[in-house]
Amino acid sequence: MTVSILFSGSTSETFVVQTGVKQGSVLASTLFSILLAAMKTLTQDCLPQSIGIQYQTGSNLFNLSHLRARTKVILATITELQCADDWAVVARSKEDLQTNLNFFSQTYKSLGLTLNIAKTKVLHPLVPSKEDQHRQRTGNVEYFACLGSHFSQRADIDFENQQKLCCASLAFGRLSHWVFNNHNIGTQGRLLVYKVVVISTLLCGGETWVTYRKHLKNLERQHQRFLWKILNIKWEDCHTNVSVLTEANIFSVEALIIPHYLRWSGHCVGMPDICLPELLYPQLTKGERKQGGQNKCFKDILKINIKKSGIDTRPCETVAQDRDNWQRLCQRGNVHF
């Protein structure tokens, strides 16, 4: 069993700790949920104050000024996050993180489990001093892989973009001899395998990416390179990117990512308020974005993609409450793009 512990402080400081727990037998998913509920009950009164958020779900998603209102803004605290058999615990400082780990270690012992220090890794954006490195019992890593995504020290999408390109190239290379270079398989069959295996690997988790134009160009360049090999197109043939996509009857990378953006955002908007509250509405109570030129956030990319799809941003939240209607709107928006 592996438990992932995420420590997030201000907007410029994030720590990720992955810990392993030894156990005698494999627990079923139901029993594991009961175990997590028991751990939460045993630790909720002992943990330090965690990350505070403020949100207001009754207004427009892209209207950030409503969070500065004195009324109707709800304050909440995030203590832990659960996903499958992973558990993420948030704190504000290194001291709070150490306190959390101590409490969890005691809780593990009370439940008959043991915290495995050898499988514990620390990820944080600030480079520790040599003295801190010598004192730490856990290993510092530059990136952290969890559920197919990679979290890096820079807290941006650059490392994730490179990892996806490497994983897609590896998947394509392993199938080249048996599928893509096999002339006994027709072109349509090879393209079908490419869509199912390589495209899925290349764009895994793409609905949550904050992509810039350079990231889309890297993905599209790799996409075109794969299609050239499948279609046996040479450089001297002077094919354009559009002609290659037309011959393969496949969309570009951006056209493949946008539907994932719209579907996932509609799913989040349609969630009940108790679901962290609806994922897209909150912001941290402490920490501000820098003035002037700054990095884009997920809402900025989502708004751009909605406009590219020809969808009005004002009533989109009301439409997203009806999942079938939102799905049809996303399909028309993809055709429009």
XYZ file of C-alpha atoms in Angstrom:
337
model
C 0.000 0.000 0.000
C 1.315 3.449 -0.908
C 0.122 6.656 0.734
C 0.916 9.963 -0.952
C 1.161 12.977 1.346
C 1.044 16.421 -0.231
C 2.230 19.428 1.712
C 1.279 22.768 0.214
C 2.139 26.055 1.844
C 1.856 29.436 0.139
C 1.468 29.941 -3.590
C 5.245 29.676 -4.005
C 6.009 26.699 -1.786
C 4.864 23.115 -2.231
C 6.089 19.888 -0.677
C 5.131 16.393 -1.769
C 5.946 13.379 0.364
C 5.303 9.822 -0.814
C 5.320 7.240 1.941
C 4.913 3.501 1.842
C 3.166 1.392 4.461
C 3.954 -2.273 5.116
C 1.012 -4.599 5.578
C 0.537 -8.321 5.857
C -2.234 -8.821 3.321
C -3.944 -6.987 0.469
C -7.026 -5.081 1.588
C -10.116 -4.772 -0.551
C -11.148 -1.302 -1.639
C -14.012 -1.218 0.862
C -11.802 -2.217 3.763
C -9.195 0.307 2.684
C -11.836 3.068 2.692
C -12.783 2.037 6.223
C -9.101 2.160 7.186
C -8.724 5.697 5.806
C -11.880 6.787 7.631
C -10.470 5.363 10.869
C -7.157 7.164 10.337
C -8.958 10.425 9.661
C -11.020 10.038 12.813
C -7.930 9.340 14.916
C -5.916 12.261 13.540
C -8.398 15.036 12.780
C -8.232 16.527 16.290
C -4.430 16.344 16.471
C -3.307 17.781 13.142
C -2.213 21.435 12.873
C -4.307 23.963 11.007
C -4.080 23.192 7.302
C -4.642 25.115 4.067
C -7.456 27.651 4.114
C -9.555 28.371 1.012
C -12.386 30.745 0.228
C -15.037 30.197 -2.416
C -18.426 31.308 -3.686
C -20.182 28.910 -6.026
C -23.227 31.041 -6.795
C -21.457 33.445 -9.173
C -19.705 33.272 -12.512
C -16.716 30.965 -12.667
C -14.460 33.537 -14.338
C -15.463 36.453 -12.101
C -12.672 36.546 -9.520
C -13.819 39.831 -7.943
C -16.672 38.081 -6.108
C -14.127 36.401 -3.842
C -13.252 39.833 -2.403
C -16.803 40.366 -1.175
C -17.458 40.600 2.550
C -20.584 38.454 2.413
C -21.528 35.170 0.743
C -17.870 34.086 0.671
C -17.407 30.760 2.451
C -14.192 29.842 4.257
C -13.057 26.218 4.482
C -9.971 24.261 5.461
C -8.388 21.416 3.509
C -6.884 18.798 5.774
C -6.535 15.769 3.516
C -7.364 14.567 -0.001
C -8.155 10.987 -0.969
C -7.891 9.383 -4.394
C -8.156 5.615 -4.820
C -5.529 4.151 -2.462
C -3.596 7.431 -2.168
C -3.957 9.901 0.665
C -2.768 13.496 0.477
C -2.345 15.575 3.629
C -1.767 19.327 3.388
C 0.045 21.657 5.780
C 1.598 25.106 5.769
C 5.182 24.621 6.924
C 7.894 22.040 7.344
C 7.147 21.887 11.050
C 3.468 21.163 10.409
C 4.453 18.515 7.878
C 6.742 16.835 10.408
C 3.961 16.972 12.988
C 1.571 15.376 10.519
C 4.006 12.585 9.764
C 4.549 11.933 13.468
C 0.822 11.698 14.104
C 0.323 9.440 11.096
C 3.172 7.212 12.202
C 1.526 6.812 15.600
C -1.824 6.153 13.947
C -0.276 3.498 11.703
C 1.142 1.732 14.761
C -2.234 1.796 16.515
C -3.780 0.133 13.454
C -1.018 -2.453 13.139
C 0.818 -0.767 10.237
C 4.375 0.528 9.939
C 5.547 3.655 8.114
C 8.217 2.654 5.599
C 10.924 5.326 5.658
C 12.754 3.729 2.702
C 9.808 4.481 0.413
C 9.367 8.035 1.638
C 10.489 10.781 -0.752
C 10.322 14.556 -0.417
C 9.669 17.012 -3.242
C 9.813 20.749 -2.724
C 10.689 23.752 -4.922
C 13.314 25.197 -2.602
C 16.767 23.590 -2.689
C 17.682 22.614 0.891
C 21.056 23.369 2.380
C 23.701 20.676 2.790
C 23.067 20.616 6.519
C 19.347 19.992 5.977
C 20.133 17.268 3.452
C 22.411 15.574 5.967
C 19.789 15.677 8.715
C 16.899 14.440 6.581
C 16.207 10.745 6.691
C 14.075 10.872 3.559
C 15.385 11.268 0.011
C 14.893 14.469 -1.946
C 13.632 14.024 -5.508
C 13.271 16.445 -8.400
C 9.907 15.106 -9.526
C 7.106 12.977 -8.169
C 5.042 10.593 -10.292
C 1.483 9.860 -9.211
C -1.378 8.338 -11.238
C 0.307 9.010 -14.563
C 1.168 12.658 -13.815
C 4.522 14.142 -12.854
C 4.922 16.942 -10.312
C 8.216 18.793 -10.592
C 10.047 21.259 -8.394
C 9.284 24.106 -10.803
C 5.525 23.509 -10.415
C 4.844 24.004 -14.125
C 3.850 21.881 -17.109
C 7.269 21.811 -18.791
C 8.456 18.632 -17.101
C 5.080 16.964 -17.589
C 5.215 17.855 -21.278
C 8.629 16.258 -21.714
C 7.595 13.134 -19.829
C 4.525 12.668 -22.015
C 6.653 12.963 -25.153
C 9.068 10.333 -23.806
C 6.273 7.955 -22.774
C 4.523 8.282 -26.146
C 7.789 7.689 -28.012
C 8.447 4.617 -25.898
C 4.955 3.233 -26.589
C 5.331 3.919 -30.312
C 8.778 2.326 -30.435
C 7.652 -0.859 -28.712
C 4.836 -1.300 -31.232
C 6.822 -0.291 -34.318
C 8.060 -3.767 -35.238
C 4.778 -5.576 -34.635
C 2.260 -2.935 -35.768
C 3.437 0.303 -37.365
C 6.139 -1.260 -39.578
C 4.133 -4.400 -40.271
C 2.880 -4.239 -43.862
C 0.489 -7.119 -43.212
C -1.622 -4.678 -41.183
C -3.536 -2.066 -43.144
C -3.137 1.655 -42.635
C -6.505 1.981 -40.941
C -5.604 -0.763 -38.498
C -2.300 0.904 -37.639
C -4.029 4.257 -37.155
C -6.583 2.640 -34.876
C -3.830 1.188 -32.679
C -2.092 4.566 -32.725
C -5.221 6.348 -31.490
C -5.884 3.828 -28.739
C -2.339 3.411 -27.409
C -0.061 6.291 -28.399
C -2.544 9.172 -28.381
C -3.939 8.021 -25.031
C -0.417 7.968 -23.601
C 0.533 11.330 -25.102
C -2.546 13.170 -23.800
C -3.114 11.343 -20.516
C -4.275 13.921 -17.954
C -4.422 16.659 -20.594
C -7.751 17.981 -19.272
C -5.928 19.588 -16.323
C -2.897 20.997 -18.141
C -2.087 24.697 -18.245
C -0.601 24.641 -21.719
C 1.153 27.442 -23.539
C 1.630 27.596 -27.288
C 5.124 26.085 -26.982
C 3.712 22.987 -25.278
C 1.095 22.482 -27.978
C 3.768 22.880 -30.655
C 5.933 20.197 -29.045
C 3.006 17.791 -28.829
C 1.883 18.532 -32.382
C 5.415 18.065 -33.719
C 5.595 14.620 -32.135
C 2.064 13.836 -33.361
C 3.057 14.697 -36.928
C 6.264 12.660 -36.688
C 4.295 9.564 -35.687
C 1.781 10.033 -38.499
C 4.557 10.445 -41.073
C 6.004 7.080 -40.071
C 2.618 5.339 -40.105
C 1.637 6.785 -43.496
C 5.164 6.276 -44.885
C 5.497 9.945 -45.866
C 8.944 11.196 -46.871
C 10.357 14.658 -46.424
C 10.630 15.206 -50.172
C 6.884 14.588 -50.569
C 6.289 18.168 -49.315
C 3.187 17.380 -47.261
C 1.705 20.033 -45.003
C 0.497 19.321 -41.484
C -3.110 19.782 -42.558
C -2.749 17.358 -45.461
C -1.231 14.725 -43.148
C -4.105 15.076 -40.697
C -6.603 14.885 -43.546
C -5.024 11.745 -44.984
C -4.964 10.086 -41.564
C -8.493 11.307 -40.757
C -7.396 12.441 -37.313
C -7.513 15.734 -35.417
C -4.613 17.884 -34.284
C -3.393 17.738 -30.702
C -5.148 20.964 -29.728
C -8.425 19.736 -31.195
C -8.030 16.520 -29.205
C -7.298 18.292 -25.902
C -10.082 20.895 -25.992
C -12.976 18.358 -25.674
C -11.260 16.919 -22.592
C -11.035 20.420 -21.109
C -14.734 21.080 -21.692
C -15.978 17.707 -20.446
C -13.868 17.765 -17.281
C -14.742 21.382 -16.431
C -18.444 20.661 -16.965
C -18.130 17.657 -14.669
C -16.484 19.814 -11.976
C -19.055 22.608 -12.267
C -21.884 20.088 -11.916
C -20.487 18.684 -8.674
C -22.254 19.370 -5.367
C -20.771 22.045 -3.114
C -19.350 19.465 -0.687
C -16.883 18.184 -3.320
C -13.907 20.351 -2.368
C -16.043 22.856 -3.187
C -16.494 22.128 -6.867
C -12.715 22.230 -7.496
C -12.681 25.269 -9.807
C -14.178 27.949 -7.543
C -11.880 28.258 -4.504
C -8.682 30.171 -4.028
C -6.181 30.266 -1.169
C -6.908 32.644 1.676
C -3.183 33.388 2.007
C -0.861 34.195 -0.871
C -1.326 36.453 -3.881
C -0.327 36.298 -7.517
C 2.452 38.702 -8.461
C 1.648 41.960 -10.217
C 2.349 42.495 -13.894
C 3.189 39.592 -16.167
C 2.386 36.302 -14.474
C 1.853 32.677 -15.293
C -1.522 31.559 -16.555
C -3.794 29.449 -14.399
C -6.264 26.745 -15.378
C -9.179 29.174 -15.572
C -7.324 31.293 -18.131
C -6.734 28.320 -20.424
C -10.304 27.080 -19.906
C -11.752 30.454 -20.868
C -9.606 30.568 -24.006
C -10.695 27.071 -25.054
C -14.367 27.868 -24.450
C -14.095 30.915 -26.692
C -12.259 28.909 -29.359
C -15.171 26.465 -29.351
C -17.672 29.256 -29.967
C -19.371 28.817 -26.571
C -20.582 31.778 -24.551
C -18.815 31.875 -21.175
C -21.672 33.549 -19.302
C -24.379 30.831 -19.291
C -21.976 27.874 -19.510
C -22.343 27.059 -15.799
C -26.113 26.817 -16.078
C -25.856 24.630 -19.173
C -23.253 22.390 -17.501
C -25.789 21.357 -14.858
C -27.482 19.283 -17.564
C -24.797 16.762 -18.497
C -26.447 15.595 -21.736
C -26.972 19.148 -22.973
C -23.407 20.093 -22.033
C -22.033 17.071 -23.873
C -23.912 18.020 -27.040
C -22.662 21.609 -26.690
C -19.075 20.353 -26.344
C -19.441 18.224 -29.482
C -20.712 21.198 -31.486
C -17.925 23.343 -30.044
C -15.318 20.807 -31.138
C -16.728 20.783 -34.673
C -16.710 24.581 -34.648
C -13.049 24.633 -33.621
